Amino acid sequence: MAPRTIPSFTGTRPGGKTGLGGKGLGKGTALRRHRKVARDTIRGITKADIRRMARRGGVKRISSGIYDDVRTAMTDRLKAILKDCAIFLDHSDRK
């Protein structure tokens, strides 16, 4: 029985394409033209998501003005949690 050989890595991806990186951002600035613009990601928490969380908490009716307040409260809470995480990380000397 012949020993099995392990195929070696040739430096190309399947299909024979060589890579310029995962996003296709290679050399030069012309390739970065269509990069996504960072937007307010808290808007990703939709009205339906907030209603779902409120239902889990036992709320029956929700005022229409509460959604922005909930988003700001969630942002503040997340900032506080991340601040605490950064303090723990600095204290433990991790990278």
mmCIF file of N, CA, C and O in Angstrom:
data_model
loop_
_atom_site.group_PDB
_atom_site.id
_atom_site.type_symbol
_atom_site.label_atom_id
_atom_site.label_comp_id
_atom_site.label_asym_id
_atom_site.label_seq_id
_atom_site.Cartn_x
_atom_site.Cartn_y
_atom_site.Cartn_z
ATOM 1 N N MET A 1 0.839 -1.168 0.000
ATOM 2 C CA MET A 1 0.000 0.000 0.000
ATOM 3 C C MET A 1 0.893 1.243 0.000
ATOM 4 O O MET A 1 1.793 1.377 0.820
ATOM 5 N N ALA A 2 0.639 2.176 -0.899
ATOM 6 C CA ALA A 2 1.468 3.372 -1.037
ATOM 7 C C ALA A 2 1.099 4.382 0.042
ATOM 8 O O ALA A 2 -0.071 4.521 0.390
ATOM 9 N N PRO A 3 2.085 5.089 0.562
ATOM 10 C CA PRO A 3 1.764 6.099 1.585
ATOM 11 C C PRO A 3 1.013 7.266 0.959
ATOM 12 O O PRO A 3 1.237 7.630 -0.202
ATOM 13 N N ARG A 4 0.087 7.829 1.756
ATOM 14 C CA ARG A 4 -0.685 8.965 1.272
ATOM 15 C C ARG A 4 0.163 10.232 1.300
ATOM 16 O O ARG A 4 0.956 10.425 2.208
ATOM 17 N N THR A 5 -0.025 11.058 0.300
ATOM 18 C CA THR A 5 0.686 12.334 0.272
ATOM 19 C C THR A 5 -0.295 13.448 0.593
ATOM 20 O O THR A 5 -1.466 13.401 0.209
ATOM 21 N N ILE A 6 0.202 14.431 1.296
ATOM 22 C CA ILE A 6 -0.622 15.582 1.656
ATOM 23 C C ILE A 6 -0.375 16.656 0.607
ATOM 24 O O ILE A 6 0.785 17.007 0.330
ATOM 25 N N PRO A 7 -1.441 17.180 -0.010
ATOM 26 C CA PRO A 7 -1.232 18.225 -1.019
ATOM 27 C C PRO A 7 -0.641 19.468 -0.367
ATOM 28 O O PRO A 7 -1.033 19.850 0.723
ATOM 29 N N SER A 8 0.316 20.088 -1.042
ATOM 30 C CA SER A 8 0.965 21.275 -0.482
ATOM 31 C C SER A 8 0.183 22.520 -0.888
ATOM 32 O O SER A 8 -0.504 22.550 -1.903
ATOM 33 N N PHE A 9 0.340 23.548 -0.088
ATOM 34 C CA PHE A 9 -0.312 24.822 -0.363
ATOM 35 C C PHE A 9 0.483 25.564 -1.419
ATOM 36 O O PHE A 9 1.687 25.770 -1.282
ATOM 37 N N THR A 10 -0.200 25.990 -2.479
ATOM 38 C CA THR A 10 0.492 26.651 -3.584
ATOM 39 C C THR A 10 0.394 28.162 -3.518
ATOM 40 O O THR A 10 1.011 28.842 -4.323
ATOM 41 N N GLY A 11 -0.386 28.691 -2.588
ATOM 42 C CA GLY A 11 -0.501 30.143 -2.481
ATOM 43 C C GLY A 11 -1.649 30.717 -3.277
ATOM 44 O O GLY A 11 -1.784 31.922 -3.381
ATOM 45 N N THR A 12 -2.466 29.883 -3.862
ATOM 46 C CA THR A 12 -3.623 30.383 -4.590
ATOM 47 C C THR A 12 -4.885 29.799 -3.989
ATOM 48 O O THR A 12 -4.875 28.752 -3.352
ATOM 49 N N ARG A 13 -5.964 30.475 -4.221
ATOM 50 C CA ARG A 13 -7.253 29.999 -3.750
ATOM 51 C C ARG A 13 -7.832 29.052 -4.783
ATOM 52 O O ARG A 13 -7.339 28.983 -5.911
ATOM 53 N N PRO A 14 -8.898 28.342 -4.420
ATOM 54 C CA PRO A 14 -9.553 27.494 -5.426
ATOM 55 C C PRO A 14 -10.002 28.334 -6.613
ATOM 56 O O PRO A 14 -10.528 29.430 -6.452
ATOM 57 N N GLY A 15 -9.805 27.865 -7.767
ATOM 58 C CA GLY A 15 -10.126 28.600 -8.978
ATOM 59 C C GLY A 15 -8.926 29.330 -9.542
ATOM 60 O O GLY A 15 -9.032 30.015 -10.545
ATOM 61 N N GLY A 16 -7.769 29.219 -8.878
ATOM 62 C CA GLY A 16 -6.549 29.820 -9.379
ATOM 63 C C GLY A 16 -6.418 31.304 -9.134
ATOM 64 O O GLY A 16 -5.573 31.960 -9.713
ATOM 65 N N LYS A 17 -7.261 31.875 -8.262
ATOM 66 C CA LYS A 17 -7.191 33.307 -8.009
ATOM 67 C C LYS A 17 -6.212 33.591 -6.884
ATOM 68 O O LYS A 17 -6.200 32.905 -5.884
ATOM 69 N N THR A 18 -5.393 34.595 -7.096
ATOM 70 C CA THR A 18 -4.520 35.031 -6.006
ATOM 71 C C THR A 18 -5.243 36.123 -5.255
ATOM 72 O O THR A 18 -5.999 36.893 -5.837
ATOM 73 N N GLY A 19 -5.029 36.218 -3.953
ATOM 74 C CA GLY A 19 -5.840 37.123 -3.145
ATOM 75 C C GLY A 19 -5.191 38.460 -2.879
ATOM 76 O O GLY A 19 -3.990 38.568 -2.737
ATOM 77 N N LEU A 20 -6.008 39.470 -2.825
ATOM 78 C CA LEU A 20 -5.590 40.795 -2.389
ATOM 79 C C LEU A 20 -6.135 41.081 -0.999
ATOM 80 O O LEU A 20 -6.210 42.213 -0.573
ATOM 81 N N GLY A 21 -6.605 40.066 -0.317
ATOM 82 C CA GLY A 21 -7.193 40.262 1.002
ATOM 83 C C GLY A 21 -8.647 39.858 0.981
ATOM 84 O O GLY A 21 -9.244 39.652 -0.074
ATOM 85 N N GLY A 22 -9.218 39.742 2.139
ATOM 86 C CA GLY A 22 -10.592 39.268 2.252
ATOM 87 C C GLY A 22 -11.614 40.190 1.633
ATOM 88 O O GLY A 22 -12.602 39.763 1.072
ATOM 89 N N LYS A 23 -11.399 41.507 1.722
ATOM 90 C CA LYS A 23 -12.376 42.458 1.223
ATOM 91 C C LYS A 23 -12.056 42.946 -0.176
ATOM 92 O O LYS A 23 -12.759 43.795 -0.703
ATOM 93 N N GLY A 24 -10.959 42.499 -0.754
ATOM 94 C CA GLY A 24 -10.595 42.977 -2.074
ATOM 95 C C GLY A 24 -9.953 44.352 -2.026
ATOM 96 O O GLY A 24 -9.936 45.062 -3.015
ATOM 97 N N LEU A 25 -9.438 44.762 -0.864
ATOM 98 C CA LEU A 25 -8.794 46.063 -0.752
ATOM 99 C C LEU A 25 -7.299 45.869 -0.903
ATOM 100 O O LEU A 25 -6.584 45.639 0.058
ATOM 101 N N GLY A 26 -6.837 45.949 -2.107
ATOM 102 C CA GLY A 26 -5.426 45.709 -2.360
ATOM 103 C C GLY A 26 -4.619 46.979 -2.294
ATOM 104 O O GLY A 26 -4.843 47.832 -1.456
ATOM 105 N N LYS A 27 -3.691 47.122 -3.214
ATOM 106 C CA LYS A 27 -2.845 48.305 -3.235
ATOM 107 C C LYS A 27 -3.582 49.448 -3.918
ATOM 108 O O LYS A 27 -4.351 49.239 -4.835
ATOM 109 N N GLY A 28 -3.307 50.640 -3.486
ATOM 110 C CA GLY A 28 -3.914 51.812 -4.100
ATOM 111 C C GLY A 28 -5.191 52.231 -3.400
ATOM 112 O O GLY A 28 -5.784 51.489 -2.634
ATOM 113 N N THR A 29 -5.602 53.464 -3.687
ATOM 114 C CA THR A 29 -6.782 54.004 -3.025
ATOM 115 C C THR A 29 -8.040 53.834 -3.864
ATOM 116 O O THR A 29 -9.131 54.003 -3.360
ATOM 117 N N ALA A 30 -7.900 53.524 -5.122
ATOM 118 C CA ALA A 30 -9.072 53.407 -5.982
ATOM 119 C C ALA A 30 -9.934 52.213 -5.595
ATOM 120 O O ALA A 30 -11.147 52.212 -5.829
ATOM 121 N N LEU A 31 -9.326 51.222 -4.991
ATOM 122 C CA LEU A 31 -10.094 50.043 -4.630
ATOM 123 C C LEU A 31 -10.907 50.253 -3.364
ATOM 124 O O LEU A 31 -11.794 49.475 -3.066
ATOM 125 N N ARG A 32 -10.651 51.316 -2.612
ATOM 126 C CA ARG A 32 -11.399 51.570 -1.382
ATOM 127 C C ARG A 32 -12.592 52.481 -1.620
ATOM 128 O O ARG A 32 -13.217 52.942 -0.689
ATOM 129 N N ARG A 33 -12.907 52.747 -2.840
ATOM 130 C CA ARG A 33 -13.939 53.718 -3.153
ATOM 131 C C ARG A 33 -15.319 53.286 -2.677
ATOM 132 O O ARG A 33 -16.115 54.097 -2.251
ATOM 133 N N HIS A 34 -15.610 52.005 -2.721
ATOM 134 C CA HIS A 34 -16.945 51.531 -2.406
ATOM 135 C C HIS A 34 -17.046 50.957 -0.999
ATOM 136 O O HIS A 34 -17.862 50.098 -0.745
ATOM 137 N N ARG A 35 -16.201 51.418 -0.111
ATOM 138 C CA ARG A 35 -16.250 50.938 1.269
ATOM 139 C C ARG A 35 -17.518 51.438 1.945
ATOM 140 O O ARG A 35 -17.967 52.546 1.690
ATOM 141 N N LYS A 36 -18.106 50.607 2.808
ATOM 142 C CA LYS A 36 -19.327 50.991 3.501
ATOM 143 C C LYS A 36 -19.059 52.119 4.484
ATOM 144 O O LYS A 36 -18.042 52.136 5.165
ATOM 145 N N VAL A 37 -19.990 53.037 4.575
ATOM 146 C CA VAL A 37 -19.879 54.143 5.504
ATOM 147 C C VAL A 37 -20.433 53.686 6.851
ATOM 148 O O VAL A 37 -21.503 53.063 6.910
ATOM 149 N N ALA A 38 -19.703 53.979 7.919
ATOM 150 C CA ALA A 38 -20.176 53.602 9.248
ATOM 151 C C ALA A 38 -21.418 54.427 9.575
ATOM 152 O O ALA A 38 -21.413 55.647 9.473
ATOM 153 N N ARG A 39 -22.481 53.760 9.976
ATOM 154 C CA ARG A 39 -23.717 54.466 10.293
ATOM 155 C C ARG A 39 -24.066 54.207 11.748
ATOM 156 O O ARG A 39 -23.379 53.483 12.444
ATOM 157 N N ASP A 40 -25.137 54.817 12.185
ATOM 158 C CA ASP A 40 -25.567 54.669 13.567
ATOM 159 C C ASP A 40 -26.145 53.269 13.736
ATOM 160 O O ASP A 40 -27.282 53.003 13.352
ATOM 161 N N THR A 41 -25.354 52.364 14.294
ATOM 162 C CA THR A 41 -25.757 50.961 14.344
ATOM 163 C C THR A 41 -26.818 50.686 15.386
ATOM 164 O O THR A 41 -27.413 49.607 15.373
ATOM 165 N N ILE A 42 -27.103 51.630 16.272
ATOM 166 C CA ILE A 42 -28.168 51.408 17.256
ATOM 167 C C ILE A 42 -29.524 51.361 16.552
ATOM 168 O O ILE A 42 -30.485 50.814 17.065
ATOM 169 N N ARG A 43 -29.587 51.897 15.334
ATOM 170 C CA ARG A 43 -30.834 51.809 14.560
ATOM 171 C C ARG A 43 -31.111 50.374 14.112
ATOM 172 O O ARG A 43 -32.196 50.077 13.631
ATOM 173 N N GLY A 44 -30.118 49.495 14.255
ATOM 174 C CA GLY A 44 -30.340 48.083 13.953
ATOM 175 C C GLY A 44 -31.263 47.421 14.955
ATOM 176 O O GLY A 44 -31.821 46.358 14.690
ATOM 177 N N ILE A 45 -31.423 48.027 16.129
ATOM 178 C CA ILE A 45 -32.403 47.548 17.103
ATOM 179 C C ILE A 45 -33.740 48.128 16.665
ATOM 180 O O ILE A 45 -34.028 49.306 16.858
ATOM 181 N N THR A 46 -34.553 47.297 16.065
ATOM 182 C CA THR A 46 -35.781 47.774 15.449
ATOM 183 C C THR A 46 -36.895 47.926 16.472
ATOM 184 O O THR A 46 -36.775 47.520 17.627
ATOM 185 N N LYS A 47 -37.979 48.521 16.006
ATOM 186 C CA LYS A 47 -39.158 48.700 16.841
ATOM 187 C C LYS A 47 -39.691 47.348 17.309
ATOM 188 O O LYS A 47 -40.091 47.177 18.466
ATOM 189 N N ALA A 48 -39.672 46.391 16.414
ATOM 190 C CA ALA A 48 -40.165 45.051 16.746
ATOM 191 C C ALA A 48 -39.286 44.392 17.811
ATOM 192 O O ALA A 48 -39.796 43.684 18.687
ATOM 193 N N ASP A 49 -37.976 44.624 17.749
ATOM 194 C CA ASP A 49 -37.074 44.065 18.753
ATOM 195 C C ASP A 49 -37.383 44.631 20.132
ATOM 196 O O ASP A 49 -37.412 43.902 21.126
ATOM 197 N N ILE A 50 -37.624 45.944 20.188
ATOM 198 C CA ILE A 50 -37.928 46.586 21.467
ATOM 199 C C ILE A 50 -39.264 46.087 21.994
ATOM 200 O O ILE A 50 -39.425 45.816 23.194
ATOM 201 N N ARG A 51 -40.233 45.934 21.111
ATOM 202 C CA ARG A 51 -41.541 45.409 21.536
ATOM 203 C C ARG A 51 -41.410 43.992 22.083
ATOM 204 O O ARG A 51 -42.023 43.631 23.085
ATOM 205 N N ARG A 52 -40.573 43.192 21.431
ATOM 206 C CA ARG A 52 -40.370 41.810 21.871
ATOM 207 C C ARG A 52 -39.756 41.756 23.265
ATOM 208 O O ARG A 52 -40.163 40.962 24.112
ATOM 209 N N MET A 53 -38.758 42.631 23.504
ATOM 210 C CA MET A 53 -38.142 42.675 24.830
ATOM 211 C C MET A 53 -39.131 43.157 25.886
ATOM 212 O O MET A 53 -39.147 42.652 27.018
ATOM 213 N N ALA A 54 -39.958 44.126 25.508
ATOM 214 C CA ALA A 54 -40.951 44.639 26.454
ATOM 215 C C ALA A 54 -41.992 43.571 26.779
ATOM 216 O O ALA A 54 -42.424 43.441 27.927
ATOM 217 N N ARG A 55 -42.395 42.799 25.801
ATOM 218 C CA ARG A 55 -43.351 41.709 26.040
ATOM 219 C C ARG A 55 -42.758 40.678 26.996
ATOM 220 O O ARG A 55 -43.442 40.159 27.866
ATOM 221 N N ARG A 56 -41.482 40.395 26.841
ATOM 222 C CA ARG A 56 -40.828 39.457 27.742
ATOM 223 C C ARG A 56 -40.806 39.999 29.166
ATOM 224 O O ARG A 56 -40.882 39.249 30.134
ATOM 225 N N GLY A 57 -40.734 41.331 29.280
ATOM 226 C CA GLY A 57 -40.746 41.966 30.593
ATOM 227 C C GLY A 57 -42.131 42.171 31.160
ATOM 228 O O GLY A 57 -42.272 42.683 32.264
ATOM 229 N N GLY A 58 -43.168 41.817 30.419
ATOM 230 C CA GLY A 58 -44.528 41.913 30.927
ATOM 231 C C GLY A 58 -45.262 43.186 30.566
ATOM 232 O O GLY A 58 -46.283 43.514 31.175
ATOM 233 N N VAL A 59 -44.782 43.931 29.568
ATOM 234 C CA VAL A 59 -45.426 45.186 29.166
ATOM 235 C C VAL A 59 -46.503 44.886 28.139
ATOM 236 O O VAL A 59 -46.277 44.124 27.196
ATOM 237 N N LYS A 60 -47.689 45.500 28.318
ATOM 238 C CA LYS A 60 -48.785 45.266 27.368
ATOM 239 C C LYS A 60 -48.820 46.320 26.265
ATOM 240 O O LYS A 60 -48.916 46.002 25.095
ATOM 241 N N ARG A 61 -48.793 47.603 26.660
ATOM 242 C CA ARG A 61 -48.853 48.681 25.671
ATOM 243 C C ARG A 61 -47.585 49.511 25.744
ATOM 244 O O ARG A 61 -47.063 49.761 26.813
ATOM 245 N N ILE A 62 -47.144 49.970 24.576
ATOM 246 C CA ILE A 62 -45.910 50.744 24.497
ATOM 247 C C ILE A 62 -46.219 52.069 23.813
ATOM 248 O O ILE A 62 -46.813 52.092 22.725
ATOM 249 N N SER A 63 -45.789 53.168 24.435
ATOM 250 C CA SER A 63 -45.959 54.482 23.840
ATOM 251 C C SER A 63 -45.033 54.625 22.642
ATOM 252 O O SER A 63 -43.954 54.024 22.596
ATOM 253 N N SER A 64 -45.433 55.437 21.677
ATOM 254 C CA SER A 64 -44.635 55.564 20.455
ATOM 255 C C SER A 64 -43.328 56.303 20.684
ATOM 256 O O SER A 64 -42.374 56.131 19.933
ATOM 257 N N GLY A 65 -43.244 57.124 21.731
ATOM 258 C CA GLY A 65 -42.025 57.888 21.972
ATOM 259 C C GLY A 65 -40.986 57.142 22.776
ATOM 260 O O GLY A 65 -39.910 57.677 23.033
ATOM 261 N N ILE A 66 -41.281 55.929 23.168
ATOM 262 C CA ILE A 66 -40.390 55.197 24.063
ATOM 263 C C ILE A 66 -39.222 54.547 23.334
ATOM 264 O O ILE A 66 -38.199 54.239 23.949
ATOM 265 N N TYR A 67 -39.337 54.358 22.033
ATOM 266 C CA TYR A 67 -38.342 53.584 21.301
ATOM 267 C C TYR A 67 -36.969 54.256 21.309
ATOM 268 O O TYR A 67 -35.955 53.598 21.510
ATOM 269 N N ASP A 68 -36.935 55.567 21.091
ATOM 270 C CA ASP A 68 -35.647 56.269 21.122
ATOM 271 C C ASP A 68 -35.061 56.269 22.529
ATOM 272 O O ASP A 68 -33.838 56.172 22.689
ATOM 273 N N ASP A 69 -35.931 56.380 23.547
ATOM 274 C CA ASP A 69 -35.444 56.332 24.933
ATOM 275 C C ASP A 69 -34.839 54.980 25.251
ATOM 276 O O ASP A 69 -33.809 54.891 25.940
ATOM 277 N N VAL A 70 -35.455 53.925 24.750
ATOM 278 C CA VAL A 70 -34.917 52.583 24.985
ATOM 279 C C VAL A 70 -33.576 52.421 24.286
ATOM 280 O O VAL A 70 -32.631 51.855 24.851
ATOM 281 N N ARG A 71 -33.453 52.953 23.072
ATOM 282 C CA ARG A 71 -32.182 52.860 22.347
ATOM 283 C C ARG A 71 -31.070 53.607 23.084
ATOM 284 O O ARG A 71 -29.947 53.105 23.183
ATOM 285 N N THR A 72 -31.366 54.791 23.614
ATOM 286 C CA THR A 72 -30.336 55.525 24.346
ATOM 287 C C THR A 72 -29.985 54.816 25.653
ATOM 288 O O THR A 72 -28.811 54.782 26.040
ATOM 289 N N ALA A 73 -30.975 54.233 26.315
ATOM 290 C CA ALA A 73 -30.699 53.494 27.543
ATOM 291 C C ALA A 73 -29.833 52.268 27.253
ATOM 292 O O ALA A 73 -28.904 51.953 28.017
ATOM 293 N N MET A 74 -30.115 51.585 26.142
ATOM 294 C CA MET A 74 -29.307 50.428 25.771
ATOM 295 C C MET A 74 -27.874 50.855 25.437
ATOM 296 O O MET A 74 -26.919 50.167 25.807
ATOM 297 N N THR A 75 -27.719 51.974 24.754
ATOM 298 C CA THR A 75 -26.390 52.474 24.414
ATOM 299 C C THR A 75 -25.606 52.812 25.679
ATOM 300 O O THR A 75 -24.430 52.450 25.804
ATOM 301 N N ASP A 76 -26.259 53.492 26.627
ATOM 302 C CA ASP A 76 -25.586 53.852 27.876
ATOM 303 C C ASP A 76 -25.178 52.612 28.658
ATOM 304 O O ASP A 76 -24.077 52.542 29.215
ATOM 305 N N ARG A 77 -26.069 51.621 28.718
ATOM 306 C CA ARG A 77 -25.769 50.391 29.452
ATOM 307 C C ARG A 77 -24.595 49.642 28.809
ATOM 308 O O ARG A 77 -23.709 49.146 29.490
ATOM 309 N N LEU A 78 -24.597 49.589 27.478
ATOM 310 C CA LEU A 78 -23.509 48.911 26.773
ATOM 311 C C LEU A 78 -22.176 49.625 26.984
ATOM 312 O O LEU A 78 -21.142 48.980 27.170
ATOM 313 N N LYS A 79 -22.201 50.957 26.986
ATOM 314 C CA LYS A 79 -20.975 51.711 27.245
ATOM 315 C C LYS A 79 -20.447 51.426 28.643
ATOM 316 O O LYS A 79 -19.236 51.280 28.845
ATOM 317 N N ALA A 80 -21.347 51.345 29.634
ATOM 318 C CA ALA A 80 -20.923 51.056 31.008
ATOM 319 C C ALA A 80 -20.321 49.659 31.110
ATOM 320 O O ALA A 80 -19.289 49.458 31.771
ATOM 321 N N ILE A 81 -20.934 48.696 30.435
ATOM 322 C CA ILE A 81 -20.421 47.320 30.461
ATOM 323 C C ILE A 81 -19.051 47.248 29.802
ATOM 324 O O ILE A 81 -18.126 46.618 30.325
ATOM 325 N N LEU A 82 -18.897 47.899 28.652
ATOM 326 C CA LEU A 82 -17.610 47.880 27.957
ATOM 327 C C LEU A 82 -16.529 48.612 28.745
ATOM 328 O O LEU A 82 -15.363 48.214 28.716
ATOM 329 N N LYS A 83 -16.916 49.655 29.462
ATOM 330 C CA LYS A 83 -15.954 50.355 30.309
ATOM 331 C C LYS A 83 -15.452 49.438 31.421
ATOM 332 O O LYS A 83 -14.248 49.371 31.697
ATOM 333 N N ASP A 84 -16.378 48.700 32.051
ATOM 334 C CA ASP A 84 -15.983 47.751 33.092
ATOM 335 C C ASP A 84 -15.096 46.646 32.522
ATOM 336 O O ASP A 84 -14.119 46.237 33.156
ATOM 337 N N CYS A 85 -15.431 46.166 31.329
ATOM 338 C CA CYS A 85 -14.609 45.129 30.692
ATOM 339 C C CYS A 85 -13.198 45.644 30.416
ATOM 340 O O CYS A 85 -12.221 44.919 30.607
ATOM 341 N N ALA A 86 -13.093 46.892 29.972
ATOM 342 C CA ALA A 86 -11.776 47.467 29.698
ATOM 343 C C ALA A 86 -10.966 47.602 30.982
ATOM 344 O O ALA A 86 -9.757 47.376 30.987
ATOM 345 N N ILE A 87 -11.636 47.937 32.095
ATOM 346 C CA ILE A 87 -10.933 48.044 33.372
ATOM 347 C C ILE A 87 -10.401 46.682 33.793
ATOM 348 O O ILE A 87 -9.248 46.549 34.215
ATOM 349 N N PHE A 88 -11.225 45.644 33.669
ATOM 350 C CA PHE A 88 -10.772 44.292 34.012
ATOM 351 C C PHE A 88 -9.624 43.854 33.106
ATOM 352 O O PHE A 88 -8.668 43.225 33.545
ATOM 353 N N LEU A 89 -9.733 44.197 31.835
ATOM 354 C CA LEU A 89 -8.701 43.809 30.881
ATOM 355 C C LEU A 89 -7.372 44.496 31.192
ATOM 356 O O LEU A 89 -6.311 43.869 31.136
ATOM 357 N N ASP A 90 -7.429 45.782 31.546
ATOM 358 C CA ASP A 90 -6.206 46.503 31.889
ATOM 359 C C ASP A 90 -5.590 45.957 33.174
ATOM 360 O O ASP A 90 -4.380 45.880 33.306
ATOM 361 N N HIS A 91 -6.428 45.581 34.100
ATOM 362 C CA HIS A 91 -5.930 45.100 35.383
ATOM 363 C C HIS A 91 -5.263 43.731 35.254
ATOM 364 O O HIS A 91 -4.299 43.435 35.948
ATOM 365 N N SER A 92 -5.759 42.906 34.338
ATOM 366 C CA SER A 92 -5.226 41.560 34.201
ATOM 367 C C SER A 92 -4.030 41.490 33.256
ATOM 368 O O SER A 92 -3.502 40.418 33.017
ATOM 369 N N ASP A 93 -3.615 42.612 32.682
ATOM 370 C CA ASP A 93 -2.472 42.693 31.781
ATOM 371 C C ASP A 93 -2.604 41.772 30.574
ATOM 372 O O ASP A 93 -1.652 41.144 30.137
ATOM 373 N N ARG A 94 -3.812 41.665 30.043
ATOM 374 C CA ARG A 94 -4.004 40.890 28.818
ATOM 375 C C ARG A 94 -3.961 41.826 27.630
ATOM 376 O O ARG A 94 -4.068 43.032 27.759
ATOM 377 N N LYS A 95 -3.822 41.218 26.461
ATOM 378 C CA LYS A 95 -3.786 42.033 25.245
ATOM 379 C C LYS A 95 -4.962 41.733 24.370
ATOM 380 O O LYS A 95 -5.521 40.710 24.386
#
